[in-house]
C-alpha positions as a Python dict, from the first residue, in 0.01 Angstrom:
ca = {
    (1, 'X'): (0, 0, 0),
    (2, 'X'): (-173, 126, 308),
    (3, 'X'): (-217, -27, 651),
    (4, 'X'): (-520, -50, 877),
    (5, 'X'): (-383, 5, 1227),
    (6, 'X'): (-82, -205, 1115),
    (7, 'X'): (-295, -521, 1128),
    (8, 'X'): (-390, -543, 761),
    (9, 'X'): (-207, -416, 457),
    (10, 'X'): (-405, -317, 152),
    (11, 'X'): (-234, -372, -182),
    (12, 'X'): (-370, -318, -530),
    (13, 'X'): (-512, -668, -553),
    (14, 'X'): (-500, -805, -200),
    (15, 'X'): (-549, -743, 169),
    (16, 'X'): (-306, -936, 385),
    (17, 'X'): (-147, -990, 724),
    (18, 'X'): (152, -1218, 667),
    (19, 'X'): (416, -1213, 938),
    (20, 'X'): (722, -1427, 995),
    (21, 'X'): (968, -1481, 1279),
    (22, 'X'): (1307, -1542, 1116),
    (23, 'X'): (1634, -1632, 1288),
    (24, 'X'): (1980, -1696, 1146),
    (25, 'X'): (2333, -1720, 1287),
    (26, 'X'): (2674, -1596, 1194),
    (27, 'X'): (2899, -1850, 1030),
    (28, 'X'): (3068, -2069, 1293),
    (29, 'X'): (2856, -1883, 1555),
    (30, 'X'): (3131, -1622, 1581),
    (31, 'X'): (3034, -1335, 1810),
    (32, 'X'): (3095, -1051, 1564),
    (33, 'X'): (2763, -866, 1597),
    (34, 'X'): (2884, -624, 1866),
    (35, 'X'): (3056, -286, 1901),
    (36, 'X'): (2836, -103, 1654),
    (37, 'X'): (2810, -385, 1399),
    (38, 'X'): (2476, -481, 1554),
    (39, 'X'): (2332, -130, 1515),
    (40, 'X'): (2455, -108, 1156),
    (41, 'X'): (2305, -450, 1085),
    (42, 'X'): (1962, -341, 1212),
    (43, 'X'): (1968, -29, 994),
    (44, 'X'): (2084, -230, 691),
    (45, 'X'): (1813, -495, 734),
    (46, 'X'): (1539, -233, 761),
    (47, 'X'): (1674, -50, 452),
    (48, 'X'): (1677, -375, 251),
    (49, 'X'): (1317, -441, 353),
    (50, 'X'): (1207, -96, 236),
    (51, 'X'): (1394, -143, -95),
    (52, 'X'): (1207, -469, -161),
    (53, 'X'): (860, -378, -37),
    (54, 'X'): (821, -536, 306),
    (55, 'X'): (866, -426, 669),
    (56, 'X'): (1075, -531, 967),
    (57, 'X'): (896, -381, 1267),
    (58, 'X'): (1114, -570, 1518),
    (59, 'X'): (1478, -685, 1495),
    (60, 'X'): (1728, -774, 1764),
    (61, 'X'): (2070, -938, 1788),
    (62, 'X'): (2114, -1221, 2038),
    (63, 'X'): (2446, -1312, 2207),
    (64, 'X'): (2634, -1124, 1932),
    (65, 'X'): (2606, -1427, 1700),
    (66, 'X'): (2249, -1445, 1570),
    (67, 'X'): (1963, -1219, 1466),
    (68, 'X'): (1587, -1237, 1532),
    (69, 'X'): (1351, -1060, 1291),
    (70, 'X'): (978, -1002, 1282),
    (71, 'X'): (901, -954, 913),
    (72, 'X'): (571, -844, 758),
    (73, 'X'): (561, -915, 384),
    (74, 'X'): (319, -920, 93),
    (75, 'X'): (198, -1257, -43),
    (76, 'X'): (391, -1215, -369),
    (77, 'X'): (724, -1259, -184),
    (78, 'X'): (838, -1601, -71),
    (79, 'X'): (1011, -1640, 263),
    (80, 'X'): (1316, -1792, 96),
    (81, 'X'): (1356, -1488, -133),
    (82, 'X'): (1321, -1253, 166),
    (83, 'X'): (1589, -1440, 361),
    (84, 'X'): (1817, -1453, 56),
    (85, 'X'): (1784, -1076, 8),
    (86, 'X'): (1841, -998, 375),
    (87, 'X'): (2135, -1232, 432),
    (88, 'X'): (2313, -1169, 102),
    (89, 'X'): (2284, -792, 92),
    (90, 'X'): (2349, -742, 464),
    (91, 'X'): (2665, -953, 443),
    (92, 'X'): (2803, -745, 155),
    (93, 'X'): (2713, -414, 319),
    (94, 'X'): (2851, -511, 660),
    (95, 'X'): (3183, -624, 509),
    (96, 'X'): (3204, -288, 329),
    (97, 'X'): (3120, -89, 645),
    (98, 'X'): (3334, -298, 882),
    (99, 'X'): (3650, -420, 702),
    (100, 'X'): (3770, -579, 1027),
    (101, 'X'): (3510, -854, 972),
    (102, 'X'): (3702, -971, 667),
    (103, 'X'): (3986, -1098, 886),
    (104, 'X'): (3739, -1309, 1085),
    (105, 'X'): (3604, -1484, 776),
    (106, 'X'): (3854, -1615, 522),
    (107, 'X'): (3775, -1575, 156),
    (108, 'X'): (3703, -1911, -5),
    (109, 'X'): (3635, -1981, -370),
    (110, 'X'): (3601, -1612, -445),
    (111, 'X'): (3330, -1553, -184),
    (112, 'X'): (3321, -1449, 178),
    (113, 'X'): (3011, -1517, 386),
    (114, 'X'): (2915, -1367, 720),
    (115, 'X'): (2610, -1589, 770),
    (116, 'X'): (2555, -1957, 824),
    (117, 'X'): (2372, -2105, 522),
    (118, 'X'): (2069, -2214, 728),
    (119, 'X'): (1784, -2024, 893),
    (120, 'X'): (1472, -2076, 1103),
    (121, 'X'): (1131, -1937, 1008),
    (122, 'X'): (782, -1964, 1154),
    (123, 'X'): (466, -1795, 1043),
    (124, 'X'): (301, -1566, 1294),
    (125, 'X'): (-75, -1554, 1326),
    (126, 'X'): (-270, -1256, 1455),
    (127, 'X'): (-318, -1421, 1795),
    (128, 'X'): (49, -1456, 1886),
    (129, 'X'): (184, -1160, 1685),
    (130, 'X'): (239, -940, 1990),
    (131, 'X'): (393, -1224, 2189),
    (132, 'X'): (653, -1287, 1918),
    (133, 'X'): (720, -912, 1885),
    (134, 'X'): (790, -895, 2260),
    (135, 'X'): (1010, -1205, 2238),
    (136, 'X'): (1220, -1057, 1955),
    (137, 'X'): (1252, -721, 2130),
    (138, 'X'): (1372, -883, 2453),
    (139, 'X'): (1640, -1110, 2303),
    (140, 'X'): (1943, -893, 2375),
    (141, 'X'): (1857, -841, 2742),
    (142, 'X'): (1734, -1196, 2803),
    (143, 'X'): (2036, -1368, 2651),
    (144, 'X'): (2289, -1144, 2823),
    (145, 'X'): (2125, -1228, 3158),
    (146, 'X'): (2175, -1599, 3089),
    (147, 'X'): (2542, -1574, 2998),
}
């Protein structure tokens, strides 16, 4: 894959510009994405994207309890599979890196989940791509000013 000024991506059989704004929250809106967990989360999410063949050019944590992502993905990947990869793998990796999170979330039925089961997604067209990128980048500052 190659990119043309980051606007278009050229694959073997397609040229595309598919971008999504994705948001999800921690379970029970607990404010656990602070004190280094947020920085580790950002690195983990970007690593997962690289492993699966898409990009996350912008990611930010808001109010320590939710995450905003700007994701650019090929047409062969569905949004639901992207979110499943990101939420599932990041939860496992964060629990491994930050064992203190385990005490915040009880283990139920053999599984422990950091994330709420729901998420928000909207597709981003070329016209408002930069506006959404600015919005995602400004979340941490904007939401701290409000609280």
